[in-house]
Coordinates of C-alpha atoms and ligand atoms in Angstrom, one line a residue:
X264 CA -20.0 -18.2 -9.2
X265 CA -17.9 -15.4 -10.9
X266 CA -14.1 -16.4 -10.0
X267 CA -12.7 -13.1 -11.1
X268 CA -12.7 -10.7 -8.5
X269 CA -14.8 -7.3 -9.7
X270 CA -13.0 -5.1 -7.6
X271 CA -9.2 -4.7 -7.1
X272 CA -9.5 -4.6 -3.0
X273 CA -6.0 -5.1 -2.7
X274 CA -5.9 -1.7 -4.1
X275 CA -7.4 -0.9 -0.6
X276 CA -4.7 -2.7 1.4
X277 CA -3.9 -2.7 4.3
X278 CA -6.9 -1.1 5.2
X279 CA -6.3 -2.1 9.0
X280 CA -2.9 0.1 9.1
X281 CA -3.0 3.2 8.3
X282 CA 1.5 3.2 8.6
X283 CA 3.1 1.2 6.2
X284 CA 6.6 0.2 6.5
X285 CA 9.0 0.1 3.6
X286 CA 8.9 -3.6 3.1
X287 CA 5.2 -3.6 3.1
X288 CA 5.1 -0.6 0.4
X289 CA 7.6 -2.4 -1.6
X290 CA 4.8 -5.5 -1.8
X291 CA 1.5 -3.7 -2.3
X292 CA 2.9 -1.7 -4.8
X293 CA 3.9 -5.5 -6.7
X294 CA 0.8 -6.6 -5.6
X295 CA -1.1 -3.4 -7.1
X296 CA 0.8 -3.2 -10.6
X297 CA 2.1 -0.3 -10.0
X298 CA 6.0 -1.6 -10.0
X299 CA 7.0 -4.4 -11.8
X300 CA 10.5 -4.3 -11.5
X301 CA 13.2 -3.2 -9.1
X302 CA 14.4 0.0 -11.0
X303 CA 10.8 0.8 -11.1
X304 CA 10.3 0.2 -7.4
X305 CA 13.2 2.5 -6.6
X306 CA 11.9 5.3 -9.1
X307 CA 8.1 5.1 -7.7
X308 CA 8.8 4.5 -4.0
X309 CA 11.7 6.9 -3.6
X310 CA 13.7 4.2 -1.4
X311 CA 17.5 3.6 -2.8
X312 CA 18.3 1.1 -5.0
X313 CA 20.5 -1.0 -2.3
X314 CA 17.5 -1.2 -0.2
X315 CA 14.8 -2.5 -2.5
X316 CA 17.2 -5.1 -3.1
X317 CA 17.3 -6.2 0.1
X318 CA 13.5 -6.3 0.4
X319 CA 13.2 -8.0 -2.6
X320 CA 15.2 -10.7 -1.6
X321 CA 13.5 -10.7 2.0
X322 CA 10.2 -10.8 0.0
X323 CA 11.7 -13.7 -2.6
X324 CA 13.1 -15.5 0.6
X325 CA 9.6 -15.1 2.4
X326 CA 7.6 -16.3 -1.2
X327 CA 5.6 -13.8 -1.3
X328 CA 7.1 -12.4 -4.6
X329 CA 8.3 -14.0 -7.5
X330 CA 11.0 -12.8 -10.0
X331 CA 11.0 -14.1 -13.3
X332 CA 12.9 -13.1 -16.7
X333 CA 10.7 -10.9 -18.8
X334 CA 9.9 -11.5 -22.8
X335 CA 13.2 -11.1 -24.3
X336 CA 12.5 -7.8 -26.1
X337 CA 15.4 -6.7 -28.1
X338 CA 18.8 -6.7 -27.5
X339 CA 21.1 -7.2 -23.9
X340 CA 19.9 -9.1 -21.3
X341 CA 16.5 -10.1 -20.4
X342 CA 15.2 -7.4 -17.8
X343 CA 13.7 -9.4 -14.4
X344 CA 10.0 -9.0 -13.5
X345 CA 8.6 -8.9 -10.1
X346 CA 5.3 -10.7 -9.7
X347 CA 3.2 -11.8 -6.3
X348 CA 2.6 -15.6 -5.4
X349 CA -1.4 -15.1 -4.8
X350 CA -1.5 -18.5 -3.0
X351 CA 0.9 -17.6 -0.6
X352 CA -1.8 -16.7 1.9
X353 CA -5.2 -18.3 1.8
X354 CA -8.5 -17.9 3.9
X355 CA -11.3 -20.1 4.2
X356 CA -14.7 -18.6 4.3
X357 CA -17.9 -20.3 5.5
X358 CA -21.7 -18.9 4.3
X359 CA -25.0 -19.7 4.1
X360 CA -26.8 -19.2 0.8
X361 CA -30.4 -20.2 0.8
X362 CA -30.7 -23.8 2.1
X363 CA -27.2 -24.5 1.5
X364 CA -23.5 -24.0 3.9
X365 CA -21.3 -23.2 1.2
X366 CA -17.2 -22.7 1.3
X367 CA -14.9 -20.7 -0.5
X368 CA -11.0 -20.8 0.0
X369 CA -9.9 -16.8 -1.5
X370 CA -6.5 -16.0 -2.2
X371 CA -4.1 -12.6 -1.7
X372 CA -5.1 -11.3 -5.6
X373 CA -8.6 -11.5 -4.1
X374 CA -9.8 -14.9 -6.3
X375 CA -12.1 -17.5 -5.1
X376 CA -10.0 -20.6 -5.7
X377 CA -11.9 -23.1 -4.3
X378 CA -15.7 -23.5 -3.7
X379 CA -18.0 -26.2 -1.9
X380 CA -21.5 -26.5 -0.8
X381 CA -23.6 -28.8 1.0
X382 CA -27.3 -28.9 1.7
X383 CA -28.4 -28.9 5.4
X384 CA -32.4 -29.6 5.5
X385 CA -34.6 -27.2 7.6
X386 CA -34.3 -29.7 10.9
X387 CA -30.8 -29.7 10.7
X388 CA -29.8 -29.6 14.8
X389 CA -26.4 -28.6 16.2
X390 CA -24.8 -32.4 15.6
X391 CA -25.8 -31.9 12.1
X392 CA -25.0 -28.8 10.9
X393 CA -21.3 -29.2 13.1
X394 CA -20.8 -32.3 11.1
X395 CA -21.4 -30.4 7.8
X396 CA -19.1 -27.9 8.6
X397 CA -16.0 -30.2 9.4
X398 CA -16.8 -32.2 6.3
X399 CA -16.9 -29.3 4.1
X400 CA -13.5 -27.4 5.8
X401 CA -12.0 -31.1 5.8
X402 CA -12.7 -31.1 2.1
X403 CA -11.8 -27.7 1.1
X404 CA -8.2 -27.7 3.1
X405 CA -7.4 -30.3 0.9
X406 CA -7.3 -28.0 -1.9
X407 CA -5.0 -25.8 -0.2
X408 CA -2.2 -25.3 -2.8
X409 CA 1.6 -25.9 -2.1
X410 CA 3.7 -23.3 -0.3
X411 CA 0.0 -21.4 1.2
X412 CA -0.4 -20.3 4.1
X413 CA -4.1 -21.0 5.8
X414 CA -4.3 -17.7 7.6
X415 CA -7.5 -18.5 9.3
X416 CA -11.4 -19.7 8.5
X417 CA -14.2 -17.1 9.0
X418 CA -17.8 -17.6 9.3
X419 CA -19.6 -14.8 7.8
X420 CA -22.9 -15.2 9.0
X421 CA -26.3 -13.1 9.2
X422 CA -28.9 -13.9 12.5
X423 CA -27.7 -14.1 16.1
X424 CA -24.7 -15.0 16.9
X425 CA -21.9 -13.8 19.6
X426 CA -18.6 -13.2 18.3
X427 CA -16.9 -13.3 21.8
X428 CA -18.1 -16.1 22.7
X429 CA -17.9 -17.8 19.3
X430 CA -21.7 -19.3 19.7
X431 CA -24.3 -19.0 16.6
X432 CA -27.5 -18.5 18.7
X433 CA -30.1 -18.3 16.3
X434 CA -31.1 -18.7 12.7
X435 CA -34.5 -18.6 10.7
X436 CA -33.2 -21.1 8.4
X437 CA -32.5 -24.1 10.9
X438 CA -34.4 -23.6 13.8
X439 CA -33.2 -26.7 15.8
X440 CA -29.7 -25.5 16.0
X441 CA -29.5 -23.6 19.1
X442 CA -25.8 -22.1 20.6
X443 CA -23.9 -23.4 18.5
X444 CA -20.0 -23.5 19.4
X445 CA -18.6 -22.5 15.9
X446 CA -14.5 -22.6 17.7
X447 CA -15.3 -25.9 19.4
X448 CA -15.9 -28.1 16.4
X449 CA -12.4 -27.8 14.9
X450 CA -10.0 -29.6 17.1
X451 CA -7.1 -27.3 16.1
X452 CA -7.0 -24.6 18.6
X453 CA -3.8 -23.1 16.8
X454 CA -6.1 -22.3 13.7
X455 CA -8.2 -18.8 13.9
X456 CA -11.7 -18.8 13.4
X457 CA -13.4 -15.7 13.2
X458 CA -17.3 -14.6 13.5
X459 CA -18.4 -12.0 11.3
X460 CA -21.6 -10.7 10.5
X461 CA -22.2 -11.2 6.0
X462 CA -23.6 -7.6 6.4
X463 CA -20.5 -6.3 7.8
X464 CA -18.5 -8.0 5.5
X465 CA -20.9 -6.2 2.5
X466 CA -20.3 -3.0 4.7
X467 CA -16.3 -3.0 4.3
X468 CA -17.2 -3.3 0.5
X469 CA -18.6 -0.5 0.0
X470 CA -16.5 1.8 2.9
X471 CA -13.2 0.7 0.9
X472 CA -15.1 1.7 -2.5
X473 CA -15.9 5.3 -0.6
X474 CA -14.5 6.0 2.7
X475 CA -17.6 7.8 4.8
X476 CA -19.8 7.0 7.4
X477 CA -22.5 4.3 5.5
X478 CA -25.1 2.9 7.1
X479 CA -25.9 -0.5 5.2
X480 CA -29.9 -1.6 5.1
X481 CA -30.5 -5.5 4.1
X482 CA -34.6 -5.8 3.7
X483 CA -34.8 -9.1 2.2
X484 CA -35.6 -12.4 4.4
X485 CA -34.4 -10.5 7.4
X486 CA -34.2 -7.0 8.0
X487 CA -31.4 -5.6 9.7
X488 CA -27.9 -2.7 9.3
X489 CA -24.5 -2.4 9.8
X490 CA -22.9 0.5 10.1
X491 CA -19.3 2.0 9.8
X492 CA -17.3 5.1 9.1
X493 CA -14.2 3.6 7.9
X494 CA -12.9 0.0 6.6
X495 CA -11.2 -0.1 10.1
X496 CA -14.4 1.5 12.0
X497 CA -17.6 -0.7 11.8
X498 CA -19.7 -0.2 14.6
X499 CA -19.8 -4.1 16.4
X500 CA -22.6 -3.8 18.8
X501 CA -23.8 -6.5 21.4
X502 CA -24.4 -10.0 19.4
X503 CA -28.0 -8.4 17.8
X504 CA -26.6 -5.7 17.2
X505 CA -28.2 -4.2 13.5
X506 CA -31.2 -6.6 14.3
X507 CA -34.2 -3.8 13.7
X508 CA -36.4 -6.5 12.1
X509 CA -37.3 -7.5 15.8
X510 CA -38.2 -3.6 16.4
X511 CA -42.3 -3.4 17.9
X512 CA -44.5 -1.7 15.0
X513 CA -47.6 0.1 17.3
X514 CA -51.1 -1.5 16.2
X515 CA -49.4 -5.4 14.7
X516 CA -49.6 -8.4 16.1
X517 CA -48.5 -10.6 13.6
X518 CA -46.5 -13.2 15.3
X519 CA -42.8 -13.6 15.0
X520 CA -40.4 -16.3 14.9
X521 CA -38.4 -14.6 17.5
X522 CA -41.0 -15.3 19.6
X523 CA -42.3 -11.8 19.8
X524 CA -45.6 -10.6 17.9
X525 CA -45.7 -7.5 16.1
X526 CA -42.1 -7.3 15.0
X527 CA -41.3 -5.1 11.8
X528 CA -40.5 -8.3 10.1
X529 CA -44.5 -9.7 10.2
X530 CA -45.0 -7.0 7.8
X531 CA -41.8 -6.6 5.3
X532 CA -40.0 -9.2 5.3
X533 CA -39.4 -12.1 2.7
X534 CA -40.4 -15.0 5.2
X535 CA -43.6 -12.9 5.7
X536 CA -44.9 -11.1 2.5
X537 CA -43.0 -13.8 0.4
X538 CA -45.9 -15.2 -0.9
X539 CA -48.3 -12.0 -0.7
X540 CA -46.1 -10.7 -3.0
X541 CA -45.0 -13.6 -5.6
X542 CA -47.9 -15.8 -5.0
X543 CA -46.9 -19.0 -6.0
X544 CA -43.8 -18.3 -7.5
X545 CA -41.9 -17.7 -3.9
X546 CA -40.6 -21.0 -2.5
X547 CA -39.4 -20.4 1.1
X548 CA -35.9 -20.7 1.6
X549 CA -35.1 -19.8 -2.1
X550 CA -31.8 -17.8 -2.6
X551 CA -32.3 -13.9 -2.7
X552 CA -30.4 -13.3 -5.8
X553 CA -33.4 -15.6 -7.3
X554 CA -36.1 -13.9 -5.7
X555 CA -34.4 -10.2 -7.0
X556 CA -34.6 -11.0 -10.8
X557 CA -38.0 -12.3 -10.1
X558 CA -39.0 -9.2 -8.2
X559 CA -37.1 -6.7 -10.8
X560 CA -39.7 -7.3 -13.7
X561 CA -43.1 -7.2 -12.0
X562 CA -45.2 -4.2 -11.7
X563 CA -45.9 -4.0 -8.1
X564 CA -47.0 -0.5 -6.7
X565 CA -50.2 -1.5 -5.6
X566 CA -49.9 -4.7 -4.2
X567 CA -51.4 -4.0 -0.6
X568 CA -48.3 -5.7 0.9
X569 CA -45.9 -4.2 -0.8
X570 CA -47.0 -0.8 0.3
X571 CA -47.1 -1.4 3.7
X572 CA -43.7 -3.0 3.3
X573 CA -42.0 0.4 2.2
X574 CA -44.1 2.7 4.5
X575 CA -42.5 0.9 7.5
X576 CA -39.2 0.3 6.0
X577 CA -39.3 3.9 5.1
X578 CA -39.9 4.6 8.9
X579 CA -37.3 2.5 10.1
X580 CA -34.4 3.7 7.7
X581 CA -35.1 7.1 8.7
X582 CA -35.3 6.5 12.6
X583 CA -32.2 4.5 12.1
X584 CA -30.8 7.4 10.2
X585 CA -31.7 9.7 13.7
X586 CA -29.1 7.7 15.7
X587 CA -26.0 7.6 13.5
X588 CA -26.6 10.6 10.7
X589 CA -24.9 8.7 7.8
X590 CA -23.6 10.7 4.8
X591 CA -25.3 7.9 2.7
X592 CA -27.5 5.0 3.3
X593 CA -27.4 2.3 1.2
X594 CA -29.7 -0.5 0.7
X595 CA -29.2 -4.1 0.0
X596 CA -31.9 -7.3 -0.4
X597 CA -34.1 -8.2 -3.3
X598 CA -37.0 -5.8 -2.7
X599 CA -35.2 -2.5 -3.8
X600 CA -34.1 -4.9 -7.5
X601 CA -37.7 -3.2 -8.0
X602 CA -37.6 0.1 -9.7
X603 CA -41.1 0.9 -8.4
X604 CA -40.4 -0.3 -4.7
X605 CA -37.0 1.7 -4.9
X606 CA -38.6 4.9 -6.2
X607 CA -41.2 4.5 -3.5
X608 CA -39.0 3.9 -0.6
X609 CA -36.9 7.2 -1.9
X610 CA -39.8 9.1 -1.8
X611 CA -41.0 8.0 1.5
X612 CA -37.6 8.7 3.0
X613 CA -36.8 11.9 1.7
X614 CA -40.4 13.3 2.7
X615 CA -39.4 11.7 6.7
X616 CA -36.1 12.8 6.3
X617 CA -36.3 16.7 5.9
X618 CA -34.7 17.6 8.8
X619 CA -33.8 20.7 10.5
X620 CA -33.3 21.9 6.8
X621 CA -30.0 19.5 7.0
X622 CA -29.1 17.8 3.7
X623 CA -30.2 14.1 4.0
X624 CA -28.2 11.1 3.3
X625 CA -27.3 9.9 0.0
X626 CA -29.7 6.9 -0.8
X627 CA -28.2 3.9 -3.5
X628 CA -29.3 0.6 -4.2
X629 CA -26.2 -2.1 -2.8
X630 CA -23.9 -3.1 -6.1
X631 CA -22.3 -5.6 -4.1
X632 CA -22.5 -8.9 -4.9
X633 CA -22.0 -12.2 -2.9
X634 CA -18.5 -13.4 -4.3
X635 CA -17.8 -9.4 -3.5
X636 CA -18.7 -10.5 0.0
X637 CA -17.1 -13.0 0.3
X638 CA -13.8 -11.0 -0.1
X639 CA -15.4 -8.4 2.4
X640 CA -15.2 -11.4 5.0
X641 CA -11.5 -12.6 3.9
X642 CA -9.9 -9.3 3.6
X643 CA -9.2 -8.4 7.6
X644 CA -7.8 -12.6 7.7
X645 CA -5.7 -12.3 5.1
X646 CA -4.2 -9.0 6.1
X647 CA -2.8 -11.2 9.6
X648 CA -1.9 -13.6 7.6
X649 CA 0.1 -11.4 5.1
X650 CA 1.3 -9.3 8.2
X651 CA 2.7 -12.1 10.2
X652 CA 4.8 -12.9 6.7
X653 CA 5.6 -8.8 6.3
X654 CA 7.2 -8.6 9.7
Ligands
ZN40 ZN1 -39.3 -10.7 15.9

């Protein structure tokens, strides 16, 4: 894992309020570089120089900021430089990668700080995946460092699962566990825990990189979209909401591990055309990012099941396109790592997407990667956190 963060998203915050107060401009323009010391505060933020002081101090007092003596640089006194205290406010966020639960604890300046992982075998039930997941945040917390605040754990999560509720219905990867109360198995019912779907959390991403309505595609071991016009405005949904690998494609009757036969995942997704496609080199289960450097190289145009892969992925993108007319859709998973399955889906999509003579949606491949993620899913925790300690 890549511990330095390759984007600034604190550049993007707060992305949740639009109205900042003076206080909070006086931080997030510390916390973005763009001030680093009072007189420059005063100068860029137009507020007088009595006031920033008393920010300042509230923000000293509060130990949010620091203020240190600067290299002596020539003569008189040392000038005092402002600087943020990134452990201040901490979240804890829980994914699954592959086979594996995995936690990261990421801090204000947008750095993974801590990490763990555990491996949770395939017949992992609810009493065994709840036991991982209190050993792993018991074992994480510990690394919280002095003077942070825990603002809150999220789970970011892909599959079924209720956010209201706080139950994790359903996932390919262990399909004994079954309902599982995420809120129930920490004792502490001070501490937030959030639900959040990974593919929302990629979503924000990209809507704080360029603020227009995106719809996001995953096709990789499951197929499904998020959808959002704004960092603040991402379309929520029931708790399958996004979910059109379950969609009915007319004339298949593969069957389904939903239950269902036919669905648009017997006939593109990784679980399914895995080994069709890789032969032996696809190990169920194996991470994504693996099976995208292995896809990337291979020449694969006419592999039967790749092409009826991208027809119906084609199909679905552009009906999915019909409901929310996105200025751009971008796609995420392994499958489009392929410079010859990307072209073809392109091609596919523009041909079905020639609409009433209307421009059609910009099409990209997904840049984001997991650590990226991972701040998608911390960003809207650590913004309470940081709020409670602006007020
Ligand atoms: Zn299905």
């Amino acid at each position: 894992m890549n511990n330095k963060p390759t984007i600034d998203f604190l550049t993007h915050l707060p992305i949740t309020r639009a109205l900042l107060n003076d206080k909070e401009r006086v931080f997030l323009a510390v916390l973005k570089g763009e001030v680093k010391t009072r007189s420059e505060a005063t100068k860029r933020l137009s507020i007088r120089s009595t006031t920033i002081s008393d920010y300042v101090a509230e923000l000293l007092e509060a130990r949010l900021l620091t203020e240190e003596p600067s290299e002596h640089v020539g003569r008189g006194r040392p000038s005092l430089t402002l600087g943020v205290n990134a452990n201040r406010v901490v979240t804890i966020v829980f994914q699954v990668i592959s086979q594996s639960v995995h936690t990261f604890m990421v801090n204000l300046a947008a750095q993974i700080i801590a990490h763990e992982h555990v491996e949770a075998s395939p017949d992992s039930d609810n009493a065994a995946l709840e036991a991982i997941f209190l050993n792993l945040y018991n074992s994480i917390v510990m690394k919280l460092p002095a003077g942070a605040e825990l603002a809150g754990t999220v789970f970011s999560l892909g599959g079924v699962f209720d956010r209201t509720t706080h139950r994790w219905i359903h996932t390919s990867r262990w399909p004994r566990m079954h309902n599982l109360d995420i809120r129930h198995i920490f004792p502490d019912k001070e501490h937030s825990v959030t639900l959040s779907r990974t593919l929302d959390n990629e979503l924000l991403i990209h809507l704080l990189q360029q603020n227009e309505s995106t719809l996001l595609l995953h096709w990789g071991y499951g197929v499904g979209f998020a959808f959002g016009q704004s960092g603040d405005n991402i379309v929520e949904g029931g708790y399958a909401f996004g979910e059109i690998g379950h969609w009915h494609i007319p004339g298949q009757n593969g069957l389904c591990h939903c239950g269902q036969k036919g669905c648009l995942e017997t006939v593109s997704a990784l679980w399914s055309i895995g080994r069709a496609v890789l032969d032996d080199d696809f190990q169920a289960g194996d991470d994504e990012e693996h099976i995208a450097t292995m896809l990337e190289s291979r020449a694969l145009s006419d592999n039967p099941a790749v092409r009826q892969a991208v027809e119906q992925m084609t199909t679905a993108a552009s009906n999915v396109c019909r409901v929310f007319f996105p200025k751009k859709l971008v796609v995420s998973g392994p499958f489009v790592k392929n410079a010859g399955i990307w072209h073809a889906f392109c091609d596919g999509f523009e041909q079905q997407n020639n609409f009433f003579g209307q421009t059609i949606p910009v099409l990209s491949v997904s840049q984001v990667n997991r650590d990226l993620g991972v701040y998608g899913a911390a960003i809207p925790v650590l913004e309470q956190g940081l709020a409670k300690l602006l007020l």
